[in-house]
Amino acid sequence: MPSNAEIAAVLDQVADLLEFEGANAFRVRAYRNGGRTIGDLPESVQAILDDESRQLTDISGIGKDLAEKIETLATTGSLPFLEELLERIPESVLALLRIPGLGPKKAAVLYRELNIANLDQLKAACEAGEVRQLKGFAAKTEQAILEGIELAAKANERIYWAKADAIAQALLTHLDGCPAVQRREVTGSYRRGRETVGDLDILVESDDATAVMDHFDEFPDIASQIGRGDTKMSVRLESGLQVDLRVVDADAYGAALLYFTGSKAHNIVLRGRAKDRGLKINEYGIFRDDEYLAGREEEDVYRALDLPWIPPPLREARREFEWADADDLPKLVELADIRGDLHMHTTATDGKHTLEEMIAAAQQRKLKYIAITDHSKRVSMAGGLDAKRLRAQWAEIDRLRESTSGIQILKGIECDILEKGGLDLDDEVLAEADWVVCSVHYGQNQPQEQITRRIIGAIENPHVSAIAHPTGRLINRRKPYAVDLDAVMAAAREHGKLLELNSNPARLDLDDVACAAAKAHGVKIVISTDAHHTEGLDVMRYGILQAQRGGLTKNDVANTRTWAQLRKLIGH
Ligand code: DGT
Ligand code: CA
Ligand code: CA
Ligand code: ZN
């Protein structure tokens, strides 16, 4: 359920897009004012929708059309009208609208008169003095725009790893069509599996850099070239993402792979170790004086520094060198280790697929067990389950168990932790469940002590198995709650409860650092998908990356166990 602020942001975006398209000024203003009204509303839109005696049109300034749009948005989480608008306007143009001080009207003039469709083109046009010649623009405007571009670039959101992955795979497939490409890899933060990626860094081994770059330049989604040299090149894609390409020969490939994978902090430690040994390391290899010692493979370079090969997710200059020196690098958990998925939804609440469809999809993915965890009744917008409906779903699970083989279907629930503390369903109901995962969806802005107390209260309940998305953060969109994770972990340890690593690419909650902290506390992690449709089951691999970055092994992750073992672990 979107918050008032989220609804307001959507209405505001609709206003921007309508204005950009030159829509009627009254219409634009209706959305703009509507956004402000909802943003300033002292109570939640949801409360009004829930109350049958009231209507959104009762709010002054919200007409019938707007009320319908808001209701659609509130109940489905998306707005088809906005999607339509977005489809008509190229993604790169949207970046223009976000430049402080430019605004949709001026952006539209630039787009129509000068054909400017992205930030690089706009910057070039300003610098060439073309913008000041337009009606309604001046030299001063040009300067303001240039400053705005800089600001916008800084504020430019890093993209989710999952989105970067889709682009990276397309780029690699494209590069594989070039006969001059020998080895190739996406390096940088992407290879380290960071939750967000600033830009993509592609490394290619080839003895014909020109041919590789010419081929790369034909990638269809390139919006503009940022620069090109003899062996390197940078472009911006239509989506706004920058891609750096570097071409090296075979002798340097391992050294360059190491260098460009980073992190920078990891590289700095490597350089220090090289220096200690009278060696020099750079992206071309490892050298004694001017003699090339190694560089074809990453392993060779690490070996020259008396180190084992270190998995990229660990390369953050955290504990990897300490572990490597003690010959104690963790054997990181892998997707293939995962046996079950313990958080998913069905059409009984806000899922898109039925119980049967989710089970079939889990079987296809070779999962050995799944827990069905629809929302509890407090989440009214999602049609959360009360005891009666939950028991009806469990009866259905009983029937399906008879006709299903190869997979265990667990009776679960995602039970809300109430604002005032306590759980949304009675203990006697929870006692009948195989698996209870608890989460905070309301009262997220409470002070630290209160929200921590609520979560620990759930952990103390003997029927509870795990805490879902323990900090509630949404990457780039919503800060974590003020929760004291240290206290939560201590409680989880004391009561033998699990903490979730929610694999949704927008959540990845717990994050890598918190996963490592949980391990230090002796708390096991359960990596779950929180799937709301069948394909949602595929996000597990993003959670695995985050767990790897946290240094987790198979043993640290509860759902690598059989259900019988896991059940014992949580004392059920
Ligand atoms: P990002 O793009 O912000 O998500 O993060 P990275 O890690 O991909 O950073 P990026 O693209 O600036 O550079 C790629 C790698 O190149 C980086 O991880 C390490 C290496 N690198 C870049 N600049 C430096 C530097 O000044 N010193 C060292 N030692 N390495 C660098
Ligand atoms: Ca990068
Ligand atoms: Ca880069
Ligand atoms: Zn959920």
Coordinates of C-alpha atoms and ligand atoms in Angstrom, one line a residue, residues 343-345 349-350 373-375 414 437 439 441 468-469 500 502 507 529-532, ligand 4:
H343 CA 8.1 -16.3 2.4
M344 CA 5.6 -16.0 -0.5
H345 CA 2.1 -14.7 -1.2
T349 CA -4.0 -11.7 -0.2
D350 CA -1.9 -9.5 -2.5
T373 CA 2.9 -16.8 4.1
D374 CA 0.0 -14.5 3.1
H375 CA -0.6 -11.3 5.0
E414 CA 3.3 -13.3 7.5
V437 CA 7.3 -14.8 9.9
S439 CA 6.8 -8.0 10.0
H441 CA 4.2 -2.6 8.0
A468 CA 10.8 -10.5 7.8
H469 CA 12.7 -7.6 6.2
E500 CA 15.2 -12.8 7.1
N502 CA 14.5 -10.5 1.9
R507 CA 14.7 -4.5 -0.2
T529 CA 11.9 -14.3 -2.0
D530 CA 8.7 -12.7 -0.6
A531 CA 7.3 -13.7 -4.1
H532 CA 4.0 -12.0 -5.0
Ligands
ZN4 ZN 5.6 -10.6 2.4

